Amino acid sequence: MQFENEHHQETHDQVERYLGELFDDPYLDKDNGHFYVGYGSTVLEISVEAYGPEETILQVTAYCAQGVRLEEDLLLGLLELNHELPVGGFSLVGRDVFYSQSVLGKSLDRNDLLGTIAAVATISDDYDDKIVAKYGGQTALDRIRDTGGRHQRRTAGQ
């Protein structure tokens, strides 16, 4: 992982310490510097990005539902939810639905991080089963159970 400046590395290191205190087994992907933690029925990806020379942005993303049927009422419903929710927003990549929230990272403390993680996980957990029930696909946790997780998939291909 390449850091763009001192603040970027400091925030990343701080988030790594906080996650180690808050979760039993946070995973750090050494290639992209993103962290992964399980929370409820979802998996969260936490990234720290440089934002100018003296600030960082922390983005917490929940893998809400994967492999959904792309129907117009789903797409319009997610846009309407984005308008109604006080923070964060839903997004779609291919047939996968995500929910994420971004916060400034330089002054982030442990409670801010936990609050952001809890908010993203709670909203994702509130909607993942509803989305899957109506549009198919799987929740992130079900997908991990079915595929054996990242480590098992990687070693199975060797």
Backbone as a printed PyTorch tensor [residue, N CA C, xyz], in Angstrom:
tensor([[[  0.8490,  -1.1840,   0.0000],
         [  0.0000,   0.0000,   0.0000],
         [  0.8840,   1.2330,   0.0000]],

        [[  0.5700,   2.1430,  -0.8730],
         [  1.3070,   3.3940,  -0.9890],
         [  0.4970,   4.5070,  -0.3350]],

        [[  1.1120,   5.2300,   0.5980],
         [  0.4400,   6.3570,   1.2460],
         [  0.8110,   7.6420,   0.5180]],

        [[ -0.1790,   8.5290,   0.3720],
         [  0.0480,   9.7700,  -0.3680],
         [  0.7530,  10.8300,   0.4590]],

        [[  0.5620,  10.7840,   1.7860],
         [  1.2220,  11.7620,   2.6520],
         [  1.2170,  11.2390,   4.0900]],

        [[  1.8170,  11.9960,   4.9540],
         [  1.9470,  11.6200,   6.3660],
         [  0.5830,  11.4420,   7.0420]],

        [[ -0.3530,  12.3280,   6.7560],
         [ -1.6800,  12.2440,   7.3740],
         [ -2.4140,  10.9810,   6.9390]],

        [[ -2.2220,  10.6110,   5.6910],
         [ -2.8430,   9.3980,   5.1690],
         [ -2.3560,   8.1760,   5.9570]],

        [[ -1.0500,   8.0740,   6.1310],
         [ -0.4970,   6.9400,   6.8690],
         [ -0.8990,   6.9740,   8.3520]],

        [[ -0.8670,   8.1550,   8.9610],
         [ -1.2450,   8.2730,  10.3800],
         [ -2.6840,   7.8360,  10.6110]],

        [[ -3.5940,   8.2770,   9.7380],
         [ -5.0000,   7.8990,   9.8890],
         [ -5.1710,   6.4060,   9.6730]],

        [[ -4.5180,   5.8640,   8.6590],
         [ -4.6010,   4.4280,   8.3870],
         [ -4.1130,   3.6270,   9.5890]],

        [[ -2.9890,   4.0100,  10.1570],
         [ -2.4380,   3.3150,  11.3230],
         [ -3.3790,   3.4290,  12.5220]],

        [[ -3.9810,   4.5900,  12.6970],
         [ -4.9090,   4.8080,  13.8020],
         [ -6.1560,   3.9300,  13.6360]],

        [[ -6.6950,   3.8670,  12.4360],
         [ -7.8640,   3.0200,  12.1690],
         [ -7.5040,   1.5570,  12.4290]],

        [[ -6.3270,   1.1450,  12.0250],
         [ -5.8880,  -0.2370,  12.2750],
         [ -5.8540,  -0.5380,  13.7780]],

        [[ -5.3540,   0.3970,  14.5790],
         [ -5.3250,   0.2080,  16.0380],
         [ -6.7440,   0.1230,  16.6020]],

        [[ -7.5960,   1.0490,  16.1990],
         [ -8.9770,   1.0520,  16.6930],
         [ -9.7010,  -0.2400,  16.3320]],

        [[ -9.5540,  -0.6840,  15.0960],
         [-10.2260,  -1.9230,  14.6850],
         [ -9.7130,  -3.1150,  15.4830]],

        [[ -8.4200,  -3.1210,  15.7950],
         [ -7.8620,  -4.1820,  16.6240],
         [ -8.4420,  -4.1910,  18.0250]],

        [[ -8.8010,  -3.0170,  18.5300],
         [ -9.4220,  -2.9110,  19.8540],
         [-10.9050,  -3.2760,  19.8190]],

        [[-11.5680,  -2.9960,  18.7090],
         [-13.0200,  -3.1530,  18.6190],
         [-13.4770,  -4.5160,  18.1020]],

        [[-12.6440,  -5.1940,  17.3110],
         [-13.0350,  -6.4540,  16.6750],
         [-12.0090,  -7.5320,  16.9550]],

        [[-12.5000,  -8.7720,  17.0110],
         [-11.6170,  -9.9040,  17.2920],
         [-10.6050, -10.1610,  16.1850]],

        [[-11.0440, -10.0730,  14.9500],
         [-10.1580, -10.4800,  13.8660],
         [-10.3300,  -9.6150,  12.6180]],

        [[ -9.9960,  -8.3190,  12.7140],
         [-10.1060,  -7.5100,  11.4960],
         [ -9.0760,  -7.9780,  10.4760]],

        [[ -9.4650,  -7.9520,   9.2160],
         [ -8.5690,  -8.3850,   8.1430],
         [ -8.0800,  -7.1590,   7.3780]],

        [[ -6.7780,  -7.0890,   7.1440],
         [ -6.1850,  -6.0200,   6.3490],
         [ -5.6950,  -6.6100,   5.0370]],

        [[ -6.2380,  -6.1170,   3.9320],
         [ -5.7690,  -6.5160,   2.6100],
         [ -4.5170,  -5.6920,   2.3150]],

        [[ -3.3790,  -6.3350,   2.3070],
         [ -2.1010,  -5.6300,   2.1380],
         [ -1.9760,  -4.9640,   0.7720]],

        [[ -2.6900,  -5.4970,  -0.2350],
         [ -2.5870,  -4.9250,  -1.5790],
         [ -3.2190,  -3.5460,  -1.6830]],

        [[ -4.4290,  -3.3860,  -1.1210],
         [ -5.1140,  -2.1000,  -1.2700],
         [ -5.2220,  -1.3110,   0.0370]],

        [[ -4.8140,  -1.9170,   1.1630],
         [ -4.8420,  -1.2270,   2.4490],
         [ -6.2190,  -1.1270,   3.0740]],

        [[ -7.2010,  -1.8500,   2.5320],
         [ -8.5530,  -1.8150,   3.0810],
         [ -8.7030,  -2.8620,   4.1750]],

        [[ -9.5450,  -2.5340,   5.1440],
         [ -9.8330,  -3.4330,   6.2610],
         [-11.2040,  -4.0640,   6.0360]],

        [[-11.3860,  -5.2800,   6.5760],
         [-12.6600,  -5.9780,   6.4730],
         [-13.0250,  -6.5370,   7.8400]],

        [[-14.2750,  -6.3070,   8.2420],
         [-14.7720,  -6.8450,   9.5110],
         [-16.1960,  -7.3510,   9.3030]],

        [[-16.5690,  -8.3610,  10.0610],
         [-17.9350,  -8.8490,  10.0590],
         [-18.7140,  -8.1440,  11.1490]],

        [[-19.9780,  -7.8120,  10.8480],
         [-20.8180,  -7.1240,  11.8220],
         [-22.2530,  -7.5050,  11.4910]],

        [[-22.8990,  -8.2610,  12.3760],
         [-24.2560,  -8.7410,  12.0960],
         [-24.2300,  -9.6680,  10.9000]],

        [[-25.1430,  -9.4560,   9.9620],
         [-25.1990, -10.3160,   8.7840],
         [-24.4820,  -9.6930,   7.5900]],

        [[-23.6220,  -8.7190,   7.8480],
         [-22.9350,  -8.0720,   6.7420],
         [-21.4300,  -8.0750,   6.9480]],

        [[-20.7220,  -7.7920,   5.8840],
         [-19.2740,  -7.6230,   5.9180],
         [-19.0060,  -6.1740,   5.5610]],

        [[-18.1550,  -5.5480,   6.3340],
         [-17.8280,  -4.1350,   6.1150],
         [-16.4140,  -3.9900,   5.5740]],

        [[-16.2730,  -3.1050,   4.6140],
         [-14.9670,  -2.7320,   4.0820],
         [-14.6940,  -1.3110,   4.5360]],

        [[-13.5290,  -1.0890,   5.1050],
         [-13.1730,   0.2290,   5.6220],
         [-11.9090,   0.6830,   4.8990]],

        [[-12.0150,   1.8120,   4.2250],
         [-10.8610,   2.3320,   3.5040],
         [-10.5250,   3.7350,   3.9970]],

        [[ -9.2690,   4.0580,   3.9180],
         [ -8.7770,   5.3840,   4.2790],
         [ -8.0950,   5.9540,   3.0430]],

        [[ -8.5930,   7.0860,   2.5820],
         [ -8.0480,   7.7120,   1.3780],
         [ -7.5690,   9.1170,   1.7040]],

        [[ -6.4920,   9.5290,   1.0640],
         [ -6.0120,  10.8990,   1.2190],
         [ -7.0300,  11.8490,   0.5960]],

        [[ -7.2070,  12.9910,   1.2300],
         [ -8.1160,  14.0180,   0.7300],
         [ -7.3880,  15.3440,   0.8640]],

        [[ -6.6180,  15.6560,  -0.1500],
         [ -5.7640,  16.8310,  -0.0820],
         [ -4.5230,  16.5280,   0.7440]],

        [[ -3.7070,  17.5290,   0.9540],
         [ -2.4350,  17.2940,   1.6380],
         [ -2.5480,  17.0950,   3.1480]],

        [[ -3.6690,  17.4970,   3.7720],
         [ -3.7350,  17.4530,   5.2260],
         [ -5.0120,  16.8180,   5.7750]],

        [[ -5.7410,  16.0620,   4.9500],
         [ -6.9700,  15.4310,   5.4320],
         [ -7.1150,  14.0630,   4.7980]],

        [[ -7.9440,  13.2580,   5.4120],
         [ -8.2620,  11.9350,   4.8840],
         [ -9.7750,  11.7340,   4.9400]],

        [[-10.2300,  10.8130,   4.1180],
         [-11.6340,  10.3980,   4.1210],
         [-11.6610,   8.9260,   4.4780]],

        [[-12.4880,   8.6010,   5.4390],
         [-12.6940,   7.2140,   5.8260],
         [-14.0400,   6.7930,   5.2470]],

        [[-14.0440,   5.7230,   4.4650],
         [-15.2870,   5.2250,   3.9020],
         [-15.5600,   3.8340,   4.4580]],

        [[-16.7500,   3.6710,   5.0340],
         [-17.2040,   2.3850,   5.5600],
         [-18.3000,   1.9000,   4.6270]],

        [[-18.0680,   0.7400,   4.0190],
         [-18.9900,   0.1910,   3.0300],
         [-19.4540,  -1.1780,   3.4730]],

        [[-20.7660,  -1.3940,   3.4120],
         [-21.3520,  -2.6950,   3.7360],
         [-21.7060,  -3.4090,   2.4480]],

        [[-21.3290,  -4.6680,   2.3700],
         [-21.7660,  -5.5390,   1.2880],
         [-23.1710,  -5.9840,   1.6660]],

        [[-24.1610,  -5.3250,   1.1200],
         [-25.5500,  -5.5120,   1.5350],
         [-26.1660,  -6.7640,   0.9110]],

        [[-26.2140,  -6.8260,  -0.4030],
         [-26.7970,  -7.9780,  -1.0970],
         [-26.0440,  -8.1940,  -2.4000]],

        [[-25.8010,  -9.4450,  -2.7330],
         [-25.0310,  -9.7530,  -3.9320],
         [-25.8600, -10.5980,  -4.8850]],

        [[-25.7320, -10.2930,  -6.1770],
         [-26.4000, -11.0740,  -7.1990],
         [-27.8950, -10.8450,  -7.2940]],

        [[-28.3590,  -9.6310,  -7.0390],
         [-29.7950,  -9.3350,  -7.0630],
         [-30.2930,  -9.1980,  -8.5050]],

        [[-31.6100,  -9.3550,  -8.6870],
         [-32.2390,  -9.0740,  -9.9810],
         [-32.4070,  -7.5600, -10.1030]],

        [[-31.9210,  -7.0150, -11.1830],
         [-31.9950,  -5.5680, -11.3740],
         [-33.3550,  -5.2080, -11.9520]],

        [[-34.2570,  -4.8120, -11.0700],
         [-35.5960,  -4.4080, -11.4800],
         [-35.7630,  -2.9170, -11.1980]],

        [[-36.5780,  -2.2890, -12.0020],
         [-36.7460,  -0.8460, -11.9050],
         [-37.1680,  -0.3960, -10.5050]],

        [[-38.0890,  -1.1330,  -9.8640],
         [-38.5400,  -0.6830,  -8.5410],
         [-37.4360,  -0.8040,  -7.4890]],

        [[-36.4960,  -1.7270,  -7.6630],
         [-35.3410,  -1.7900,  -6.7630],
         [-34.4810,  -0.5390,  -6.9430]],

        [[-34.1690,  -0.2220,  -8.1810],
         [-33.2990,   0.9210,  -8.4570],
         [-33.9280,   2.2270,  -7.9780]],

        [[-35.2010,   2.4150,  -8.2810],
         [-35.8850,   3.6240,  -7.8320],
         [-36.0170,   3.6440,  -6.3100]],

        [[-36.2700,   2.4790,  -5.7130],
         [-36.3910,   2.3920,  -4.2560],
         [-35.0950,   2.7660,  -3.5540]],

        [[-33.9700,   2.3210,  -4.0940],
         [-32.6810,   2.6730,  -3.4890],
         [-32.4120,   4.1720,  -3.5940]],

        [[-32.7690,   4.7640,  -4.7320],
         [-32.5950,   6.2130,  -4.8780],
         [-33.4800,   6.9780,  -3.8950]],

        [[-34.7030,   6.5160,  -3.7130],
         [-35.5910,   7.1740,  -2.7530],
         [-35.0640,   7.0200,  -1.3290]],

        [[-34.5500,   5.8450,  -1.0000],
         [-33.9480,   5.6490,   0.3260],
         [-32.7750,   6.5890,   0.5320]],

        [[-31.9450,   6.7630,  -0.4840],
         [-30.8100,   7.6800,  -0.3650],
         [-31.2810,   9.0890,  -0.0150]],

        [[-32.4160,   9.4730,  -0.5400],
         [-32.9650,  10.8010,  -0.2490],
         [-33.4920,  10.8910,   1.1900]],

        [[-33.9990,   9.7900,   1.7130],
         [-34.6240,   9.7790,   3.0400],
         [-33.6320,   9.5450,   4.1820]],

        [[-32.5880,   8.7810,   3.9300],
         [-31.6510,   8.4430,   5.0020],
         [-30.8360,   9.6640,   5.4150]],

        [[-30.5910,   9.8280,   6.7160],
         [-29.8660,  11.0190,   7.1750],
         [-28.3890,  11.0300,   6.8020]],

        [[-27.7850,   9.8520,   6.6580],
         [-26.3720,   9.7730,   6.2960],
         [-26.1570,   8.5820,   5.3770]],

        [[-25.0880,   8.6330,   4.6060],
         [-24.7230,   7.5100,   3.7590],
         [-25.6340,   7.3500,   2.5700]],

        [[-25.3870,   6.2710,   1.8130],
         [-26.2060,   6.0130,   0.6450],
         [-25.9620,   4.6310,   0.0800]],

        [[-26.9530,   4.1520,  -0.6540],
         [-26.8560,   2.8790,  -1.3520],
         [-26.1990,   3.1000,  -2.7070]],

        [[-25.5090,   2.0720,  -3.1750],
         [-24.9370,   2.0920,  -4.5160],
         [-25.0640,   0.7020,  -5.1060]],

        [[-24.8370,   0.6260,  -6.3900],
         [-24.9630,  -0.6300,  -7.1070],
         [-23.7360,  -0.7920,  -7.9870]],

        [[-23.0960,  -1.9540,  -7.8980],
         [-21.9860,  -2.2960,  -8.7720],
         [-22.3370,  -3.6530,  -9.3750]],

        [[-22.5530,  -3.6540, -10.6760],
         [-23.0380,  -4.8790, -11.3100],
         [-24.3990,  -5.2350, -10.7260]],

        [[-24.4800,  -6.4160, -10.1270],
         [-25.7240,  -6.8570,  -9.4880],
         [-25.5890,  -6.9040,  -7.9680]],

        [[-24.6330,  -6.1620,  -7.4330],
         [-24.3820,  -6.1300,  -5.9920],
         [-24.7830,  -4.7720,  -5.4150]],

        [[-25.5000,  -4.8150,  -4.2830],
         [-25.9570,  -3.6020,  -3.6050],
         [-25.0490,  -3.3430,  -2.4020]],

        [[-24.5970,  -2.1170,  -2.2850],
         [-23.7310,  -1.6950,  -1.1910],
         [-24.3890,  -0.5340,  -0.4610]],

        [[-24.0010,  -0.3670,   0.7980],
         [-24.3900,   0.8210,   1.5510],
         [-23.1160,   1.3830,   2.1630]],

        [[-22.8950,   2.6870,   2.0320],
         [-21.6590,   3.2590,   2.5640],
         [-21.8940,   4.6480,   3.1430]],

        [[-20.9530,   5.0060,   3.9970],
         [-20.9380,   6.3330,   4.6090],
         [-19.4850,   6.7740,   4.6910]],

        [[-19.2320,   8.0410,   4.4100],
         [-17.8840,   8.5990,   4.4900],
         [-17.8240,   9.6570,   5.5790]],

        [[-16.6880,   9.7100,   6.2670],
         [-16.4500,  10.7180,   7.3000],
         [-15.0080,  11.2020,   7.1680]],

        [[-14.7680,  12.4180,   7.6340],
         [-13.3950,  12.9200,   7.6600],
         [-12.5850,  12.0820,   8.6420]],

        [[-11.3580,  11.7890,   8.2830],
         [-10.5830,  10.8490,   9.0670],
         [ -9.5280,  11.4240,   9.9780]],

        [[ -9.0220,  12.6000,   9.6810],
         [ -7.8870,  13.1310,  10.4390],
         [ -8.1940,  13.2790,  11.9260]],

        [[ -9.4000,  13.7180,  12.2540],
         [ -9.7400,  13.9210,  13.6650],
         [-10.6330,  12.8020,  14.2070]],

        [[-10.7200,  11.7050,  13.4900],
         [-11.5580,  10.5830,  13.8850],
         [-11.0640,   9.9750,  15.1980]],

        [[-11.9980,   9.7270,  16.1210],
         [-11.6210,   9.0000,  17.3280],
         [-12.3000,   7.6340,  17.3220]],

        [[-11.9890,   6.8460,  18.3130],
         [-12.4760,   5.4640,  18.3950],
         [-14.0030,   5.4130,  18.4050]],

        [[-14.6460,   6.2960,  19.1440],
         [-16.1030,   6.3100,  19.2200],
         [-16.7370,   6.7260,  17.8900]],

        [[-16.1140,   7.6670,  17.1810],
         [-16.6090,   8.0570,  15.8550],
         [-16.5580,   6.8700,  14.8970]],

        [[-15.4520,   6.1450,  14.9240],
         [-15.3000,   4.9780,  14.0580],
         [-16.3590,   3.9340,  14.3870]],

        [[-16.5170,   3.6210,  15.6610],
         [-17.5070,   2.6260,  16.0590],
         [-18.9160,   3.0820,  15.6850]],

        [[-19.2260,   4.3520,  15.8740],
         [-20.5390,   4.8690,  15.5130],
         [-20.8090,   4.7730,  14.0220]],

        [[-19.8140,   5.0840,  13.2120],
         [-19.9680,   4.9880,  11.7600],
         [-20.1470,   3.5420,  11.3390]],

        [[-19.3470,   2.6520,  11.8830],
         [-19.4680,   1.2220,  11.5700],
         [-20.8490,   0.7110,  11.9800]],

        [[-21.2800,   1.0620,  13.1690],
         [-22.5840,   0.5920,  13.6540],
         [-23.7160,   1.1280,  12.7810]],

        [[-23.6410,   2.3930,  12.3780],
         [-24.6950,   2.9740,  11.5420],
         [-24.7670,   2.2720,  10.1900]],

        [[-23.6340,   2.0780,   9.5560],
         [-23.6030,   1.4250,   8.2440],
         [-24.0880,  -0.0180,   8.3660]],

        [[-23.6010,  -0.7240,   9.3690],
         [-24.0060,  -2.1280,   9.5420],
         [-25.4840,  -2.2480,   9.8600]],

        [[-26.0040,  -1.3580,  10.6900],
         [-27.4130,  -1.4180,  11.0700],
         [-28.3190,  -1.1700,   9.8680]],

        [[-28.0160,  -0.1510,   9.0860],
         [-28.8420,   0.1430,   7.9100],
         [-28.7490,  -0.9970,   6.9060]],

        [[-27.5400,  -1.4920,   6.6650],
         [-27.3830,  -2.6100,   5.7400],
         [-28.1330,  -3.8340,   6.2380]],

        [[-28.0200,  -4.1050,   7.5390],
         [-28.6890,  -5.2630,   8.1390],
         [-30.2120,  -5.1110,   8.0860]],

        [[-30.7010,  -3.8810,   8.1730],
         [-32.1410,  -3.6280,   8.0820],
         [-32.6810,  -3.9200,   6.6820]],

        [[-31.8450,  -3.7230,   5.6530],
         [-32.3300,  -3.8200,   4.2780],
         [-31.8620,  -5.0720,   3.5320]],

        [[-30.7930,  -5.7340,   3.9580],
         [-30.2640,  -6.8410,   3.1590],
         [-31.2650,  -7.9830,   2.9790]],

        [[-31.9120,  -8.4120,   4.0510],
         [-32.8790,  -9.5070,   3.9390],
         [-34.0920,  -9.1010,   3.1130]],

        [[-34.5290,  -7.8490,   3.2420],
         [-35.6770,  -7.3620,   2.4590],
         [-35.3480,  -7.3620,   0.9680]],

        [[-34.1490,  -6.8990,   0.6350],
         [-33.7310,  -6.8560,  -0.7690],
         [-33.6390,  -8.2650,  -1.3340]],

        [[-32.9920,  -9.1650,  -0.6040],
         [-32.8280, -10.5400,  -1.0650],
         [-34.1810, -11.2370,  -1.2040]],

        [[-35.0980, -11.0030,  -0.2550],
         [-36.4140, -11.6430,  -0.3200],
         [-37.1780, -11.2160,  -1.5740]],

        [[-37.0280,  -9.9780,  -1.9850],
         [-37.7970,  -9.4790,  -3.1140],
         [-37.0670,  -9.5810,  -4.4550]],

        [[-35.7220,  -9.4870,  -4.4370],
         [-34.9740,  -9.4090,  -5.6920],
         [-33.9310, -10.5170,  -5.8420]],

        [[-33.9710, -11.5180,  -4.9710],
         [-33.0280, -12.6270,  -5.0760],
         [-31.6420, -12.2480,  -4.6130]],

        [[-30.7030, -13.0990,  -4.9130],
         [-29.3270, -12.8860,  -4.5020],
         [-29.0840, -13.4210,  -3.1030]],

        [[-28.0440, -12.9300,  -2.4800],
         [-27.6420, -13.3820,  -1.1490],
         [-27.1640, -12.2070,  -0.3170]],

        [[-27.3270, -12.3460,   1.0100],
         [-26.6810, -11.3930,   1.9010],
         [-25.1850, -11.6900,   1.8770]],

        [[-24.3870, -10.7530,   2.3300],
         [-22.9370, -10.9470,   2.3460],
         [-22.5600, -12.1450,   3.2040]],

        [[-23.1920, -12.2940,   4.3590],
         [-22.8700, -13.4010,   5.2480],
         [-23.2160, -14.7450,   4.6080]],

        [[-24.3650, -14.8360,   3.9520],
         [-24.7250, -16.0740,   3.2560],
         [-23.7400, -16.3860,   2.1400]],

        [[-23.3040, -15.3680,   1.4420],
         [-22.3320, -15.5580,   0.3500],
         [-21.0190, -16.1180,   0.9000]],

        [[-20.5600, -15.5970,   2.0160],
         [-19.3210, -16.0920,   2.6220],
         [-19.4880, -17.5400,   3.0560]],

        [[-20.6260, -17.8380,   3.6610],
         [-20.8790, -19.2220,   4.0940],
         [-20.8700, -20.1810,   2.9060]],

        [[-21.4890, -19.7670,   1.7960],
         [-21.5690, -20.6260,   0.6160],
         [-20.2290, -20.8110,  -0.0770]],

        [[-19.4030, -19.7780,  -0.0770],
         [-18.1310, -19.8580,  -0.7970],
         [-16.9700, -20.2540,   0.1040]],

        [[-17.1810, -20.2930,   1.4020],
         [-16.1050, -20.6440,   2.3210],
         [-15.2080, -19.4900,   2.6840]],

        [[-15.5450, -18.3070,   2.2610],
         [-14.7580, -17.1280,   2.6070],
         [-13.5560, -16.9510,   1.7010]],

        [[-12.9080, -15.8390,   1.8540],
         [-11.7960, -15.4340,   1.0040],
         [-10.6400, -16.4320,   1.0480]],

        [[-10.2390, -16.8670,   2.2400],
         [ -9.0890, -17.7650,   2.3740],
         [ -9.3600, -19.0980,   1.6920]],

        [[-10.5410, -19.6630,   1.9200],
         [-10.8490, -20.9620,   1.3420],
         [-10.9290, -20.8650,  -0.1870]],

        [[-11.5040, -19.7990,  -0.7240],
         [-11.5890, -19.6340,  -2.1720],
         [-10.1920, -19.5060,  -2.7700]],

        [[ -9.3150, -18.7770,  -2.0940],
         [ -7.9680, -18.5620,  -2.6080],
         [ -7.1700, -19.8640,  -2.6110]],

        [[ -7.2540, -20.6530,  -1.5250],
         [ -6.4850, -21.8900,  -1.4430],
         [ -7.0690, -22.9830,  -2.3220]],

        [[ -8.3710, -22.9280,  -2.6100],
         [ -8.9910, -23.9420,  -3.4590],
         [ -8.4830, -23.8260,  -4.8940]],

        [[ -8.1010, -22.6200,  -5.3040],
         [ -7.6190, -22.4190,  -6.6650],
         [ -6.1560, -22.8000,  -6.8630]],

        [[ -5.4730, -23.1860,  -5.8010],
         [ -4.0310, -23.5170,  -5.9220],
         [ -3.8080, -24.9570,  -6.2830]]])
